[in-house]
Amino acid sequence: MNAPTYKPLTATPYKHNETYTEMLPANPELAKYIRCYWGSENPYLQKEEHTVAGIVIPDTCVDIIYNIDHTDNTISGGFCGINDASFYHNADRKYGHLISTFAIRFYAWGVYAFSQDSLRDTLNGYYDVQSRFMWLDRVLRRQLFEKHSMAERAAITEAAFLKRLDTAGKDSPAGGVLADSGISTFGKVRRNNTIDCAVTQILLHKGNVSAAQLARECFVSSRQLERLFHEYVGIAPKKLCNLVRYQCLWCELMSNPRFHVADAVYRYGYTDQSHLMREFKRYHTMNIGQAKKCAYDNAGNVGNIQYIYSGK
């Protein structure tokens, strides 16, 4: 999938401490599917201040999250589907336990390549990781206790994904493309040309495109496009357009010191300034000023802010 550069942000894009950090994929091929790895760089002792609830905004991504309790020798893995609304999350951990977190943040339209089941009805949902990624869970679960650093965990994860991609076309003697569907049946990964085409158009237009226009660009009916999006992304194409537009706006707010609302109204296709403000608050639960303050209040240091401004 060769889509335009798109790097969605969390509500606290500068956050970096012992409980949370992000790491970009090392392999360029995997960067098409994975936004980043995130979690704790190393195991840490759970303290009361670590349990403060944090806001999670719609970032057009989905996550596989592993929580490891090194004191109890337990591990839980979950899959978070794409969200279309913000929520506050407070991890339920035991004080005084040595714990760590390792998570994979996929682009919502990239995870289906590695999923063993449909993404239908996963909007705003949380599921056991084995329900769709049993093959990956078998690889990772037994090593997450042995590999403590995020770098080590990311390395074994990338090796698993690359092996999965490398088997495409080798394991299925009947491999090919199903007629009229655009669905590749090669190997162990799933690909859909229509989804790839539509997502590329959404990103090119920064979300400012109609579902009908997407269907025309991809040479399918609006009904078929809707069905494919629910199957492979878990959300309707129009809703994904709105979320991408919101994220493009949020990214510009965080990276452009000369940002002006009036210019953004035209650039992203909002009706007027009130429409832009209303849509932003709908997804972020706070206005632009409050959102930026929240982001800066959670900045680990000035270097983190400069990292975002560099466009990485």
C-alpha positions as a printed NumPy array, in Angstrom:
array([[  0.   ,   0.   ,   0.   ],
       [  1.703,   3.179,  -1.194],
       [ -0.331,   5.958,   0.411],
       [  0.692,   9.586,   1.023],
       [  2.637,  10.303,   4.204],
       [  0.189,  10.372,   7.099],
       [  1.226,  10.333,  10.747],
       [ -1.777,  10.637,  13.085],
       [ -1.184,  11.851,  16.617],
       [ -2.493,  10.956,  20.057],
       [ -3.929,  13.569,  22.419],
       [ -0.52 ,  13.749,  24.127],
       [  1.963,  13.405,  21.23 ],
       [  4.934,  14.691,  23.278],
       [  4.489,  12.245,  26.15 ],
       [  7.597,  10.288,  27.042],
       [  8.297,   8.741,  30.447],
       [  8.985,   5.374,  32.065],
       [  5.418,   4.19 ,  31.438],
       [  4.989,   5.394,  27.851],
       [  7.189,   5.898,  24.835],
       [  6.839,   5.337,  21.083],
       [  9.126,   3.662,  18.56 ],
       [  8.738,   3.822,  14.794],
       [  8.986,   0.61 ,  12.723],
       [ 12.557,  -0.092,  11.65 ],
       [ 11.51 ,  -1.771,   8.407],
       [ 10.098,   0.512,   5.654],
       [  7.794,  -2.239,   4.406],
       [  6.146,  -2.544,   7.819],
       [  5.789,   1.245,   8.076],
       [  2.991,   0.937,   5.515],
       [  0.954,  -1.016,   8.056],
       [  2.239,   0.08 ,  11.477],
       [  2.204,   3.615,  12.865],
       [  4.467,   2.773,  15.821],
       [  5.184,   0.478,  18.732],
       [  4.419,   1.916,  22.156],
       [  4.565,   1.097,  25.832],
       [  7.23 ,   1.086,  28.525],
       [ 10.876,   1.018,  27.483],
       [ 11.596,  -1.413,  30.34 ],
       [  9.65 ,  -2.958,  33.263],
       [  8.857,  -0.46 ,  36.028],
       [  7.392,  -0.49 ,  39.519],
       [  3.67 ,   0.386,  39.521],
       [  3.033,   3.511,  41.591],
       [ -0.168,   5.349,  42.437],
       [  0.704,   8.319,  40.215],
       [  0.838,   5.985,  37.21 ],
       [ -2.931,   5.334,  37.399],
       [ -4.123,   8.839,  36.481],
       [ -6.702,   8.553,  33.686],
       [ -5.596,   9.801,  30.278],
       [ -7.653,  10.785,  27.262],
       [ -7.618,   8.619,  24.134],
       [ -8.727,  10.397,  20.95 ],
       [ -9.706,   8.878,  17.58 ],
       [ -6.35 ,   8.468,  15.831],
       [ -7.532,   6.282,  12.9  ],
       [ -5.434,   3.456,  14.335],
       [ -6.058,   0.13 ,  16.05 ],
       [ -3.898,  -1.456,  18.734],
       [ -2.727,  -4.814,  19.957],
       [ -1.802,  -4.273,  23.614],
       [  0.056,  -6.599,  25.973],
       [  0.162,  -5.883,  29.716],
       [  2.82 ,  -7.925,  31.504],
       [  2.917,  -8.384,  35.289],
       [  6.423,  -9.613,  36.099],
       [  5.556, -10.028,  39.784],
       [  2.581, -12.343,  39.234],
       [  4.004, -13.819,  36.012],
       [  0.794, -13.041,  34.138],
       [  0.149, -11.501,  30.749],
       [ -2.996, -10.223,  29.043],
       [ -3.364,  -9.317,  25.397],
       [ -6.137,  -7.267,  23.835],
       [ -7.12 ,  -5.855,  20.453],
       [ -8.68 ,  -2.377,  20.288],
       [-10.708,  -1.654,  17.174],
       [-10.874,   1.77 ,  15.559],
       [-12.555,   4.474,  17.672],
       [-14.812,   7.292,  16.499],
       [-15.048,   9.001,  19.9  ],
       [-12.676,  10.007,  22.681],
       [-12.63 ,   8.256,  26.033],
       [-10.625,   8.284,  29.258],
       [ -8.57 ,   5.229,  30.141],
       [ -7.226,   4.263,  33.541],
       [ -5.149,   1.088,  33.698],
       [ -6.148,  -1.296,  36.483],
       [ -2.822,  -2.392,  37.955],
       [ -1.572,  -3.548,  41.347],
       [  0.603,  -1.077,  43.241],
       [  4.094,  -2.318,  43.971],
       [  4.145,  -4.811,  41.1  ],
       [  6.851,  -4.851,  38.464],
       [  4.994,  -4.378,  35.189],
       [  5.512,  -3.447,  31.555],
       [  3.453,  -2.745,  28.449],
       [  4.115,  -3.522,  24.823],
       [  1.715,  -2.489,  22.069],
       [  1.52 ,  -2.329,  18.29 ],
       [ -0.382,   0.598,  16.779],
       [ -1.563,  -0.219,  13.251],
       [ -3.179,   2.069,  10.753],
       [ -6.821,   0.966,  10.798],
       [ -6.637,   0.055,   7.096],
       [ -3.372,  -1.866,   7.492],
       [ -4.159,  -4.334,  10.247],
       [ -6.446,  -6.505,   8.111],
       [ -3.398,  -7.81 ,   6.248],
       [ -2.36 ,  -9.674,   9.398],
       [ -5.776, -10.435,  10.899],
       [ -7.217, -13.935,  10.751],
       [-10.806, -12.702,  10.814],
       [-13.032,  -9.874,   9.645],
       [-12.79 ,  -6.427,  11.24 ],
       [-16.576,  -6.046,  11.01 ],
       [-18.271,  -4.738,  14.179],
       [-14.96 ,  -3.886,  15.866],
       [-15.711,  -0.142,  16.043],
       [-15.06 ,   1.087,  19.616],
       [-14.543,  -2.519,  20.701],
       [-11.954,  -4.38 ,  22.776],
       [-11.31 ,  -8.077,  22.195],
       [ -8.979, -10.862,  23.238],
       [ -5.959, -10.714,  20.943],
       [ -6.321, -14.418,  20.111],
       [ -9.695, -13.828,  18.461],
       [ -7.988, -12.333,  15.383],
       [ -4.239, -12.671,  15.895],
       [ -3.67 , -16.127,  17.333],
       [ -0.658, -16.673,  15.063],
       [  1.029, -13.533,  16.409],
       [  0.073, -14.267,  20.001],
       [  1.759, -17.662,  19.754],
       [  4.974, -15.951,  18.67 ],
       [  4.98 , -13.067,  21.147],
       [  3.398, -14.315,  24.35 ],
       [  6.159, -16.793,  25.174],
       [  8.874, -14.18 ,  24.596],
       [  7.462, -11.097,  26.32 ],
       [  8.732, -12.289,  29.701],
       [ 12.181, -13.016,  28.273],
       [ 12.543,  -9.802,  26.255],
       [ 12.26 ,  -6.839,  28.613],
       [ 13.126,  -3.804,  26.493],
       [ 10.825,  -2.3  ,  23.899],
       [ 13.597,  -2.518,  21.304],
       [ 13.91 ,  -6.285,  21.81 ],
       [ 10.155,  -6.782,  21.7  ],
       [  9.799,  -4.665,  18.571],
       [ 12.546,  -6.682,  16.894],
       [ 10.848, -10.057,  17.43 ],
       [  7.518,  -8.54 ,  16.359],
       [  8.965,  -7.182,  13.125],
       [ 10.582, -10.526,  12.387],
       [  7.184, -12.211,  12.779],
       [  5.425,  -9.726,  10.5  ],
       [  8.142,  -9.868,   7.85 ],
       [  8.02 , -13.654,   7.835],
       [  4.252, -13.426,   7.415],
       [  4.647, -11.079,   4.467],
       [  7.437, -13.155,   2.968],
       [  5.225, -16.261,   2.822],
       [  2.736, -14.478,   0.532],
       [  2.55 , -16.39 ,  -2.713],
       [  4.507, -19.362,  -1.366],
       [  2.062, -21.2  ,   0.889],
       [ -1.055, -21.202,  -1.249],
       [ -0.91 , -23.166,  -4.491],
       [ -4.259, -21.681,  -5.435],
       [ -3.096, -18.157,  -4.787],
       [ -4.381, -15.354,  -6.941],
       [ -6.912, -12.554,  -7.045],
       [-10.587, -13.408,  -6.704],
       [-12.52 , -12.17 ,  -9.729],
       [-14.217,  -8.778,  -9.271],
       [-13.244,  -8.604,  -5.605],
       [ -9.663,  -7.322,  -5.634],
       [ -8.936,  -9.678,  -2.728],
       [ -5.517, -11.328,  -2.88 ],
       [ -5.484, -14.937,  -1.732],
       [ -1.697, -15.37 ,  -1.776],
       [ -0.087, -16.802,   1.328],
       [ -0.943, -15.72 ,   4.857],
       [ -1.689, -12.028,   4.39 ],
       [ -4.857, -10.452,   3.059],
       [ -4.852,  -7.561,   0.621],
       [ -7.683,  -5.714,  -1.075],
       [ -7.013,  -3.433,  -4.018],
       [-10.248,  -1.491,  -3.588],
       [ -9.497,  -0.662,   0.042],
       [ -5.954,   0.383,  -0.863],
       [ -7.249,   2.618,  -3.659],
       [ -9.911,   4.237,  -1.474],
       [ -7.55 ,   4.881,   1.45 ],
       [ -4.992,   6.453,  -0.874],
       [ -7.666,   8.836,  -2.147],
       [ -8.814,   9.666,   1.401],
       [ -5.271,  10.537,   2.45 ],
       [ -4.581,  12.519,  -0.721],
       [ -7.673,  14.643,  -0.039],
       [ -6.954,  14.813,   3.72 ],
       [-10.381,  13.34 ,   4.36 ],
       [-12.202,  15.981,   2.325],
       [-13.816,  13.569,  -0.135],
       [-17.272,  11.992,  -0.383],
       [-18.023,   8.276,  -0.299],
       [-19.623,   8.57 ,  -3.736],
       [-16.442,  10.089,  -5.157],
       [-14.375,   7.304,  -3.591],
       [-16.598,   4.689,  -5.204],
       [-16.166,   6.322,  -8.599],
       [-12.385,   6.534,  -8.181],
       [-12.232,   2.838,  -7.273],
       [-14.73 ,   1.666,  -9.947],
       [-17.116,   0.024,  -7.49 ],
       [-20.62 ,   0.818,  -6.279],
       [-21.114,   2.803,  -3.091],
       [-22.814,  -0.219,  -1.562],
       [-19.88 ,  -2.511,  -2.327],
       [-17.393,   0.045,  -1.001],
       [-19.381,   0.302,   2.242],
       [-19.393,  -3.476,   2.609],
       [-15.649,  -3.768,   1.99 ],
       [-14.826,  -1.027,   4.486],
       [-16.828,  -2.704,   7.24 ],
       [-15.126,  -6.012,   6.444],
       [-11.542,  -4.768,   6.209],
       [-11.46 ,  -1.589,   8.329],
       [-14.445,  -1.901,  10.667],
       [-15.92 ,   1.49 ,   9.814],
       [-17.883,   3.174,   7.012],
       [-15.819,   5.07 ,   4.391],
       [-17.495,   8.402,   5.144],
       [-16.747,   8.084,   8.848],
       [-13.118,   7.297,   8.083],
       [-12.966,  10.416,   5.89 ],
       [-14.216,  12.543,   8.786],
       [-11.689,  11.02 ,  11.187],
       [ -8.788,  11.503,   8.774],
       [ -9.807,  15.136,   8.262],
       [ -9.931,  15.658,  12.038],
       [ -6.5  ,  14.046,  12.452],
       [ -4.991,  16.145,   9.637],
       [ -6.349,  19.224,  11.395],
       [ -4.921,  18.075,  14.747],
       [ -1.523,  17.356,  13.197],
       [ -1.427,  20.828,  11.648],
       [ -2.402,  22.411,  14.951],
       [  0.557,  20.685,  16.571],
       [  3.108,  21.364,  13.831],
       [  2.221,  24.756,  12.325],
       [  2.971,  27.757,  14.583],
       [  1.203,  30.   ,  12.04 ],
       [ -2.036,  28.007,  12.05 ],
       [ -5.176,  30.05 ,  11.307],
       [ -8.669,  28.628,  11.65 ],
       [ -9.978,  30.587,   8.655],
       [ -7.346,  29.05 ,   6.375],
       [ -8.057,  25.577,   7.733],
       [-11.779,  25.923,   6.992],
       [-11.009,  26.23 ,   3.281],
       [ -8.151,  23.722,   3.257],
       [-10.142,  20.906,   4.885],
       [-13.548,  21.667,   3.393],
       [-15.464,  22.754,   6.483],
       [-18.557,  24.915,   5.988],
       [-17.307,  27.687,   8.265],
       [-15.282,  28.267,  11.435],
       [-18.142,  27.15 ,  13.677],
       [-18.345,  23.867,  11.783],
       [-14.617,  23.272,  12.221],
       [-14.708,  24.087,  15.932],
       [-17.762,  21.922,  16.503],
       [-16.319,  18.929,  14.676],
       [-12.982,  19.228,  16.485],
       [-14.642,  19.319,  19.905],
       [-16.894,  16.424,  18.926],
       [-13.881,  14.158,  18.433],
       [-11.521,  15.675,  21.004],
       [-14.058,  16.486,  23.786],
       [-12.354,  19.874,  24.269],
       [-11.737,  22.997,  22.223],
       [ -8.515,  23.716,  20.329],
       [ -6.951,  25.782,  23.107],
       [ -7.685,  23.152,  25.756],
       [ -6.434,  20.367,  23.479],
       [ -3.093,  22.097,  22.867],
       [ -2.689,  22.817,  26.578],
       [ -3.309,  19.147,  27.371],
       [ -0.675,  18.149,  24.808],
       [  1.935,  20.563,  26.169],
       [  1.164,  19.74 ,  29.816],
       [  2.021,  16.109,  29.071],
       [  5.252,  16.889,  27.213],
       [  8.224,  15.004,  28.577],
       [ 10.714,  17.659,  27.455],
       [ 11.377,  20.259,  24.779],
       [ 13.031,  17.652,  22.572],
       [  9.746,  15.78 ,  22.251],
       [  8.025,  18.94 ,  21.026],
       [ 10.761,  19.56 ,  18.478],
       [ 10.353,  15.974,  17.288],
       [  6.705,  16.613,  16.396],
       [  7.528,  19.937,  14.739],
       [ 10.065,  18.138,  12.552],
       [  7.172,  16.234,  10.985],
       [  8.344,  12.767,  11.987]])
